[in-house]
mmCIF file of C-alpha atoms and ligand atoms in Angstrom:
data_model
loop_
_atom_site.group_PDB
_atom_site.id
_atom_site.type_symbol
_atom_site.label_atom_id
_atom_site.label_comp_id
_atom_site.label_asym_id
_atom_site.label_seq_id
_atom_site.Cartn_x
_atom_site.Cartn_y
_atom_site.Cartn_z
ATOM 1 C CA UNK A 1 0.231 -0.405 0.120
ATOM 2 C CA UNK A 2 2.206 2.062 0.355
ATOM 3 C CA UNK A 3 5.068 1.441 -2.377
ATOM 4 C CA UNK A 4 1.326 1.939 -3.967
ATOM 5 C CA UNK A 5 1.060 5.633 -2.451
ATOM 6 C CA UNK A 6 4.959 6.361 -2.831
ATOM 7 C CA UNK A 7 3.873 6.039 -6.983
ATOM 8 C CA UNK A 8 1.030 8.189 -7.337
ATOM 9 C CA UNK A 9 2.942 10.482 -5.307
ATOM 10 C CA UNK A 10 6.127 10.293 -7.693
ATOM 11 C CA UNK A 11 4.074 10.239 -10.333
ATOM 12 C CA UNK A 12 2.320 13.957 -9.464
ATOM 13 C CA UNK A 13 5.445 15.004 -9.306
ATOM 14 C CA UNK A 14 6.504 14.456 -12.820
ATOM 15 C CA UNK A 15 5.326 17.307 -15.501
ATOM 16 C CA UNK A 16 2.367 14.303 -16.109
ATOM 17 C CA UNK A 17 0.240 14.940 -13.210
ATOM 18 C CA UNK A 18 0.216 18.726 -14.312
ATOM 19 C CA UNK A 19 -2.943 19.613 -16.008
ATOM 20 C CA UNK A 20 -2.897 21.211 -18.936
ATOM 21 C CA UNK A 21 -3.866 24.849 -19.059
ATOM 22 C CA UNK A 22 -5.954 26.757 -21.163
ATOM 23 C CA UNK A 23 -7.311 30.642 -21.847
ATOM 24 C CA UNK A 24 -10.482 31.396 -23.784
ATOM 25 C CA UNK A 25 -10.920 34.230 -26.016
ATOM 26 C CA UNK A 26 -13.394 35.825 -28.198
ATOM 27 C CA UNK A 27 -12.888 37.858 -31.355
ATOM 28 C CA UNK A 28 -14.809 40.251 -33.258
ATOM 29 C CA UNK A 29 -16.911 41.397 -30.336
ATOM 30 C CA UNK A 30 -19.538 42.411 -30.804
ATOM 31 C CA UNK A 31 -20.829 40.552 -33.892
ATOM 32 C CA UNK A 32 -23.424 40.493 -35.752
ATOM 33 C CA UNK A 33 -26.532 39.206 -34.302
ATOM 34 C CA UNK A 34 -29.797 38.681 -35.732
ATOM 35 C CA UNK A 35 -29.992 34.438 -36.144
ATOM 36 C CA UNK A 36 -29.984 31.916 -33.077
ATOM 37 C CA UNK A 37 -30.406 35.106 -30.618
ATOM 38 C CA UNK A 38 -30.077 38.605 -30.610
ATOM 39 C CA UNK A 39 -27.654 40.791 -29.898
ATOM 40 C CA UNK A 40 -28.310 41.065 -26.100
ATOM 41 C CA UNK A 41 -29.294 37.543 -25.799
ATOM 42 C CA UNK A 42 -26.327 36.245 -26.449
ATOM 43 C CA UNK A 43 -24.592 38.367 -24.411
ATOM 44 C CA UNK A 44 -26.640 37.593 -21.661
ATOM 45 C CA UNK A 45 -26.579 33.641 -22.319
ATOM 46 C CA UNK A 46 -22.546 33.504 -22.892
ATOM 47 C CA UNK A 47 -21.703 35.218 -19.623
ATOM 48 C CA UNK A 48 -24.234 33.115 -17.645
ATOM 49 C CA UNK A 49 -21.939 29.899 -18.992
ATOM 50 C CA UNK A 50 -18.954 31.594 -18.126
ATOM 51 C CA UNK A 51 -20.361 31.738 -14.982
ATOM 52 C CA UNK A 52 -22.077 28.654 -14.096
ATOM 53 C CA UNK A 53 -18.819 26.931 -15.553
ATOM 54 C CA UNK A 54 -16.881 28.587 -13.080
ATOM 55 C CA UNK A 55 -15.118 30.877 -15.943
ATOM 56 C CA UNK A 56 -14.439 33.708 -14.011
ATOM 57 C CA UNK A 57 -12.367 35.356 -16.867
ATOM 58 C CA UNK A 58 -12.222 35.884 -20.527
ATOM 59 C CA UNK A 59 -11.111 38.442 -23.271
ATOM 60 C CA UNK A 60 -13.331 39.736 -25.783
ATOM 61 C CA UNK A 61 -11.381 41.442 -28.727
ATOM 62 C CA UNK A 62 -13.830 44.308 -30.225
ATOM 63 C CA UNK A 63 -13.744 46.194 -32.413
ATOM 64 C CA UNK A 64 -14.279 49.636 -31.995
ATOM 65 C CA UNK A 65 -16.623 50.354 -35.318
ATOM 66 C CA UNK A 66 -19.172 48.407 -33.846
ATOM 67 C CA UNK A 67 -19.981 50.422 -31.204
ATOM 68 C CA UNK A 68 -23.443 51.593 -31.356
ATOM 69 C CA UNK A 69 -25.922 51.760 -28.469
ATOM 70 C CA UNK A 70 -25.699 48.116 -28.694
ATOM 71 C CA UNK A 71 -22.702 46.874 -28.765
ATOM 72 C CA UNK A 72 -21.723 49.283 -25.871
ATOM 73 C CA UNK A 73 -23.993 47.886 -23.604
ATOM 74 C CA UNK A 74 -22.724 44.008 -24.714
ATOM 75 C CA UNK A 75 -19.356 45.673 -24.050
ATOM 76 C CA UNK A 76 -20.759 46.639 -21.046
ATOM 77 C CA UNK A 77 -22.070 43.645 -19.210
ATOM 78 C CA UNK A 78 -18.972 41.314 -20.532
ATOM 79 C CA UNK A 79 -16.977 44.324 -18.554
ATOM 80 C CA UNK A 80 -19.396 44.555 -15.422
ATOM 81 C CA UNK A 81 -18.814 40.080 -15.366
ATOM 82 C CA UNK A 82 -15.228 40.986 -14.898
ATOM 83 C CA UNK A 83 -14.067 39.898 -18.393
ATOM 84 C CA UNK A 84 -11.478 41.920 -20.653
ATOM 85 C CA UNK A 85 -11.618 44.037 -22.902
ATOM 86 C CA UNK A 86 -9.447 43.907 -25.335
ATOM 87 C CA UNK A 87 -8.408 45.815 -28.890
ATOM 88 C CA UNK A 88 -8.761 44.385 -32.410
ATOM 89 C CA UNK A 89 -8.685 47.308 -34.618
ATOM 90 C CA UNK A 90 -11.481 49.836 -35.257
ATOM 91 C CA UNK A 91 -12.804 47.813 -38.223
ATOM 92 C CA UNK A 92 -10.962 44.075 -38.333
ATOM 93 C CA UNK A 93 -8.769 45.250 -41.726
ATOM 94 C CA UNK A 94 -6.780 43.020 -43.577
ATOM 95 C CA UNK A 95 -3.199 44.473 -42.477
ATOM 96 C CA UNK A 96 -2.067 42.073 -46.089
ATOM 97 C CA UNK A 97 -3.908 45.358 -48.066
ATOM 98 C CA UNK A 98 -3.288 48.587 -45.962
ATOM 99 C CA UNK A 99 -0.694 50.386 -45.091
ATOM 100 C CA UNK A 100 1.843 50.613 -42.206
ATOM 101 C CA UNK A 101 0.355 53.999 -41.430
ATOM 102 C CA UNK A 102 -2.985 53.492 -41.881
ATOM 103 C CA UNK A 103 -3.280 50.342 -39.768
ATOM 104 C CA UNK A 104 -1.595 51.843 -37.267
ATOM 105 C CA UNK A 105 -4.408 54.638 -37.114
ATOM 106 C CA UNK A 106 -6.704 52.195 -36.793
ATOM 107 C CA UNK A 107 -5.261 50.398 -34.017
ATOM 108 C CA UNK A 108 -5.448 53.499 -32.398
ATOM 109 C CA UNK A 109 -8.699 54.767 -33.201
ATOM 110 C CA UNK A 110 -9.451 51.605 -31.413
ATOM 111 C CA UNK A 111 -7.539 51.882 -28.796
ATOM 112 C CA UNK A 112 -9.550 55.397 -27.740
ATOM 113 C CA UNK A 113 -12.764 54.781 -28.055
ATOM 114 C CA UNK A 114 -12.227 51.072 -26.260
ATOM 115 C CA UNK A 115 -10.546 52.690 -22.821
ATOM 116 C CA UNK A 116 -14.126 53.223 -21.818
ATOM 117 C CA UNK A 117 -14.703 49.781 -20.420
ATOM 118 C CA UNK A 118 -13.372 49.147 -17.465
ATOM 119 C CA UNK A 119 -11.951 45.693 -17.985
ATOM 120 C CA UNK A 120 -10.237 47.025 -20.987
ATOM 121 C CA UNK A 121 -6.235 45.875 -20.920
ATOM 122 C CA UNK A 122 -4.327 47.250 -23.786
ATOM 123 C CA UNK A 123 -3.997 43.185 -25.547
ATOM 124 C CA UNK A 124 -3.910 43.733 -29.230
ATOM 125 C CA UNK A 125 -4.938 41.085 -31.785
ATOM 126 C CA UNK A 126 -4.422 41.410 -35.081
ATOM 127 C CA UNK A 127 -7.452 40.649 -36.945
ATOM 128 C CA UNK A 128 -6.747 37.281 -39.193
ATOM 129 C CA UNK A 129 -3.612 36.739 -36.802
ATOM 130 C CA UNK A 130 -1.763 38.625 -39.491
ATOM 131 C CA UNK A 131 0.588 40.436 -38.483
ATOM 132 C CA UNK A 132 2.463 41.932 -41.618
ATOM 133 C CA UNK A 133 2.940 40.896 -44.572
ATOM 134 C CA UNK A 134 6.393 42.249 -45.047
ATOM 135 C CA UNK A 135 9.536 43.438 -42.305
ATOM 136 C CA UNK A 136 8.593 47.160 -42.231
ATOM 137 C CA UNK A 137 4.947 46.642 -41.247
ATOM 138 C CA UNK A 138 5.960 43.728 -39.051
ATOM 139 C CA UNK A 139 8.297 45.390 -37.435
ATOM 140 C CA UNK A 140 6.698 48.984 -37.315
ATOM 141 C CA UNK A 141 3.563 47.234 -35.821
ATOM 142 C CA UNK A 142 5.934 44.804 -33.594
ATOM 143 C CA UNK A 143 7.222 48.452 -32.682
ATOM 144 C CA UNK A 144 3.773 51.012 -31.948
ATOM 145 C CA UNK A 145 2.802 47.928 -29.841
ATOM 146 C CA UNK A 146 5.715 48.586 -27.181
ATOM 147 C CA UNK A 147 5.177 51.784 -27.797
ATOM 148 C CA UNK A 148 2.038 52.254 -26.817
ATOM 149 C CA UNK A 149 2.250 49.782 -23.990
ATOM 150 C CA UNK A 150 1.195 46.866 -26.081
ATOM 151 C CA UNK A 151 1.167 43.359 -25.720
ATOM 152 C CA UNK A 152 0.510 41.157 -28.897
ATOM 153 C CA UNK A 153 -2.377 39.093 -27.806
ATOM 154 C CA UNK A 154 -1.342 35.912 -29.800
ATOM 155 C CA UNK A 155 -3.386 32.480 -29.898
ATOM 156 C CA UNK A 156 -1.977 29.138 -30.254
ATOM 157 C CA UNK A 157 -5.205 27.191 -30.388
ATOM 158 C CA UNK A 158 -6.928 27.953 -33.684
ATOM 159 C CA UNK A 159 -9.605 26.758 -35.720
ATOM 160 C CA UNK A 160 -13.076 27.261 -37.459
ATOM 161 C CA UNK A 161 -15.349 28.684 -35.167
ATOM 162 C CA UNK A 162 -16.605 31.005 -37.306
ATOM 163 C CA UNK A 163 -17.887 28.880 -39.960
ATOM 164 C CA UNK A 164 -19.260 26.264 -37.985
ATOM 165 C CA UNK A 165 -21.314 29.295 -37.333
ATOM 166 C CA UNK A 166 -22.547 30.437 -40.653
ATOM 167 C CA UNK A 167 -23.540 26.987 -41.077
ATOM 168 C CA UNK A 168 -25.454 26.810 -38.522
ATOM 169 C CA UNK A 169 -27.164 29.815 -38.843
ATOM 170 C CA UNK A 170 -27.535 29.128 -42.449
ATOM 171 C CA UNK A 171 -29.265 26.151 -41.845
ATOM 172 C CA UNK A 172 -31.591 27.776 -39.320
ATOM 173 C CA UNK A 173 -32.795 30.877 -42.096
ATOM 174 C CA UNK A 174 -32.979 27.780 -44.538
ATOM 175 C CA UNK A 175 -35.502 26.119 -42.321
ATOM 176 C CA UNK A 176 -34.073 23.219 -41.261
ATOM 177 C CA UNK A 177 -34.331 22.267 -37.811
ATOM 178 C CA UNK A 178 -31.303 22.293 -36.295
ATOM 179 C CA UNK A 179 -30.877 19.509 -33.563
ATOM 180 C CA UNK A 180 -28.766 21.130 -31.037
ATOM 181 C CA UNK A 181 -27.800 17.822 -29.111
ATOM 182 C CA UNK A 182 -25.937 16.679 -32.063
ATOM 183 C CA UNK A 183 -24.997 20.392 -33.137
ATOM 184 C CA UNK A 184 -23.438 20.306 -29.269
ATOM 185 C CA UNK A 185 -21.895 17.058 -29.993
ATOM 186 C CA UNK A 186 -20.213 18.378 -33.581
ATOM 187 C CA UNK A 187 -18.763 21.331 -32.073
ATOM 188 C CA UNK A 188 -16.974 19.912 -28.821
ATOM 189 C CA UNK A 189 -15.481 17.637 -31.025
ATOM 190 C CA UNK A 190 -14.479 19.649 -33.760
ATOM 191 C CA UNK A 191 -13.185 21.821 -31.334
ATOM 192 C CA UNK A 192 -11.336 19.171 -29.425
ATOM 193 C CA UNK A 193 -10.065 17.179 -32.352
ATOM 194 C CA UNK A 194 -8.064 21.130 -33.169
ATOM 195 C CA UNK A 195 -7.420 21.780 -29.580
ATOM 196 C CA UNK A 196 -5.466 18.154 -29.384
ATOM 197 C CA UNK A 197 -3.657 18.520 -32.748
ATOM 198 C CA UNK A 198 -2.749 22.197 -31.807
ATOM 199 C CA UNK A 199 -1.216 20.702 -28.141
ATOM 200 C CA UNK A 200 0.611 17.988 -29.717
ATOM 201 C CA UNK A 201 2.754 19.838 -32.148
ATOM 202 C CA UNK A 202 3.560 22.400 -28.769
ATOM 203 C CA UNK A 203 4.435 19.340 -26.915
ATOM 204 C CA UNK A 204 6.709 18.288 -30.376
ATOM 205 C CA UNK A 205 8.295 21.458 -30.180
ATOM 206 C CA UNK A 206 8.659 22.434 -26.715
ATOM 207 C CA UNK A 207 8.908 19.324 -24.958
ATOM 208 C CA UNK A 208 5.978 20.727 -23.170
ATOM 209 C CA UNK A 209 2.537 21.275 -23.035
ATOM 210 C CA UNK A 210 2.594 25.261 -23.211
ATOM 211 C CA UNK A 211 -0.373 27.784 -21.666
ATOM 212 C CA UNK A 212 -2.488 27.538 -23.919
ATOM 213 C CA UNK A 213 -5.110 31.114 -26.070
ATOM 214 C CA UNK A 214 -8.199 29.160 -27.718
ATOM 215 C CA UNK A 215 -9.186 31.194 -30.187
ATOM 216 C CA UNK A 216 -13.309 31.683 -30.928
ATOM 217 C CA UNK A 217 -15.354 34.362 -31.590
ATOM 218 C CA UNK A 218 -18.566 36.109 -30.516
ATOM 219 C CA UNK A 219 -21.340 33.847 -31.703
ATOM 220 C CA UNK A 220 -24.104 32.353 -30.826
ATOM 221 C CA UNK A 221 -23.150 28.873 -31.104
ATOM 222 C CA UNK A 222 -20.227 29.893 -28.645
ATOM 223 C CA UNK A 223 -23.144 31.394 -26.259
ATOM 224 C CA UNK A 224 -24.438 28.132 -26.793
ATOM 225 C CA UNK A 225 -21.641 25.984 -26.840
ATOM 226 C CA UNK A 226 -18.321 27.014 -24.521
ATOM 227 C CA UNK A 227 -19.977 25.377 -21.171
ATOM 228 C CA UNK A 228 -20.200 21.975 -23.111
ATOM 229 C CA UNK A 229 -16.554 22.503 -24.240
ATOM 230 C CA UNK A 230 -15.455 23.161 -21.280
ATOM 231 C CA UNK A 231 -16.717 20.148 -19.541
ATOM 232 C CA UNK A 232 -14.967 18.047 -21.800
ATOM 233 C CA UNK A 233 -11.867 19.480 -21.584
ATOM 234 C CA UNK A 234 -12.370 19.579 -17.601
ATOM 235 C CA UNK A 235 -13.232 16.052 -18.348
ATOM 236 C CA UNK A 236 -9.550 15.584 -20.412
ATOM 237 C CA UNK A 237 -7.854 17.147 -17.625
ATOM 238 C CA UNK A 238 -7.306 20.249 -18.400
ATOM 239 C CA UNK A 239 -7.270 23.743 -16.266
ATOM 240 C CA UNK A 240 -8.877 26.917 -17.459
ATOM 241 C CA UNK A 241 -6.837 29.747 -16.412
ATOM 242 C CA UNK A 242 -7.379 33.515 -16.764
ATOM 243 C CA UNK A 243 -5.839 35.669 -20.238
ATOM 244 C CA UNK A 244 -3.664 37.533 -18.105
ATOM 245 C CA UNK A 245 -2.085 34.514 -16.415
ATOM 246 C CA UNK A 246 -1.927 32.548 -20.398
ATOM 247 C CA UNK A 247 0.276 35.427 -21.338
ATOM 248 C CA UNK A 248 2.870 34.550 -18.583
ATOM 249 C CA UNK A 249 4.205 31.362 -20.407
ATOM 250 C CA UNK A 250 7.214 32.044 -21.952
ATOM 251 C CA UNK A 251 6.436 31.752 -25.223
ATOM 252 C CA UNK A 252 5.090 35.133 -25.015
ATOM 253 C CA UNK A 253 8.406 36.296 -25.684
ATOM 254 C CA UNK A 254 9.335 34.413 -28.957
ATOM 255 C CA UNK A 255 9.867 36.519 -32.109
ATOM 256 C CA UNK A 256 9.587 34.661 -35.341
ATOM 257 C CA UNK A 257 11.870 36.847 -37.848
ATOM 258 C CA UNK A 258 9.873 34.812 -40.806
ATOM 259 C CA UNK A 259 7.168 37.166 -42.556
ATOM 260 C CA UNK A 260 3.997 34.856 -42.622
ATOM 261 C CA UNK A 261 1.369 36.349 -44.603
ATOM 262 C CA UNK A 262 -0.976 33.735 -43.229
ATOM 263 C CA UNK A 263 -0.373 32.700 -39.694
ATOM 264 C CA UNK A 264 -1.761 29.624 -38.044
ATOM 265 C CA UNK A 265 -0.806 30.867 -34.208
ATOM 266 C CA UNK A 266 1.562 30.690 -32.259
ATOM 267 C CA UNK A 267 2.727 26.966 -32.061
ATOM 268 C CA UNK A 268 2.670 26.919 -36.490
ATOM 269 C CA UNK A 269 5.339 29.868 -36.069
ATOM 270 C CA UNK A 270 7.329 28.283 -33.768
ATOM 271 C CA UNK A 271 6.484 24.688 -36.071
ATOM 272 C CA UNK A 272 8.003 26.176 -38.849
ATOM 273 C CA UNK A 273 10.531 28.171 -37.432
ATOM 274 C CA UNK A 274 11.765 24.702 -36.615
ATOM 275 C CA UNK A 275 11.231 23.225 -39.885
ATOM 276 C CA UNK A 276 7.902 21.881 -40.151
ATOM 277 C CA UNK A 277 6.069 23.058 -43.660
ATOM 278 C CA UNK A 278 3.054 21.027 -43.257
ATOM 279 C CA UNK A 279 0.137 20.598 -40.975
ATOM 280 C CA UNK A 280 0.204 23.602 -39.913
ATOM 281 C CA UNK A 281 -3.040 24.634 -40.570
ATOM 282 C CA UNK A 282 -5.041 21.577 -38.804
ATOM 283 C CA UNK A 283 -7.298 19.916 -41.448
ATOM 284 C CA UNK A 284 -10.543 21.121 -39.403
ATOM 285 C CA UNK A 285 -9.331 24.795 -40.410
ATOM 286 C CA UNK A 286 -11.226 23.665 -43.935
ATOM 287 C CA UNK A 287 -14.707 25.182 -45.031
ATOM 288 C CA UNK A 288 -15.267 21.854 -47.588
ATOM 289 C CA UNK A 289 -14.326 19.734 -44.267
ATOM 290 C CA UNK A 290 -16.712 21.124 -41.789
ATOM 291 C CA UNK A 291 -19.466 21.092 -44.713
ATOM 292 C CA UNK A 292 -19.061 17.273 -44.735
ATOM 293 C CA UNK A 293 -19.080 16.375 -41.887
ATOM 294 C CA UNK A 294 -22.347 18.711 -40.237
ATOM 295 C CA UNK A 295 -23.986 17.437 -43.497
ATOM 296 C CA UNK A 296 -23.566 13.768 -41.932
ATOM 297 C CA UNK A 297 -22.856 13.864 -38.183
ATOM 298 C CA UNK A 298 -25.837 17.269 -38.102
ATOM 299 C CA UNK A 299 -27.693 17.474 -40.649
ATOM 300 C CA UNK A 300 -27.372 13.660 -40.196
ATOM 301 C CA UNK A 301 -27.966 13.904 -44.388
ATOM 302 C CA UNK A 302 -25.881 10.245 -44.764
ATOM 303 C CA UNK A 303 -28.708 7.867 -43.372
ATOM 304 C CA UNK A 304 -31.231 10.463 -45.453
ATOM 305 C CA UNK A 305 -30.089 8.807 -48.641
HETATM 306 ZN ZN1 ZN B 1 -11.072 39.287 -35.899
#
């Protein structure tokens, strides 16, 4: 018996016993809402889901051009619930198609408009994760972030949750009755596949599981299923941490010298720099692949034929 206990203790001081850590972030808030939920209902549901699943703090990367009365109310509600409001530019430009000067102005405009919120923090998330398609732009934005006291709020766990939302809303609009239980399973399954994939890539390249940052969007499926996703993560041994804590990981200091016109996320950058060329985007980051699975797993099309 004693030996058995000793063995467990030994295992628990090894990295095997440490839980994997993940912070949750939502982009594009206050994102368009006119499908399953109204904007205010989505915000209410999302806050409730986070609270009931004891997720103390997440970050909302927001676009300041959406700050009409309702948009302001939604961000205020997130802020009051203890969450972070952060900068995702004014109107979500593609840095590959915009000059450095215009991009910096866009970022600063968002800074001036978003700083009104109590939960505002100087974290910047690049739209489309595009950090500049030449050295001048990339280094120029790195300098601008530093000058204004910001950090680059990179992500480590990439996915196409926004396309799952598009398929979900399109089905509803067409009058298809979507089985919410199937939808829940599909969402959790697809998200877990991409999370585990990038964690394995991280472990292969870093020799450890870093403090991860999950990219989600402020959407109806997030409000519906983020709690289920968190339940599944915890069931598999993950711990939910705050975004602030996640950015203390040493990979936050990592700066690739490479130009990534299309950025797979921080783990993909590190893997690419170490020589990996294929598989930087997981198979679930593919519209056609997701459409096929949505059709089979949610709409059950394979059984109807
Ligand atoms: Zn975005």
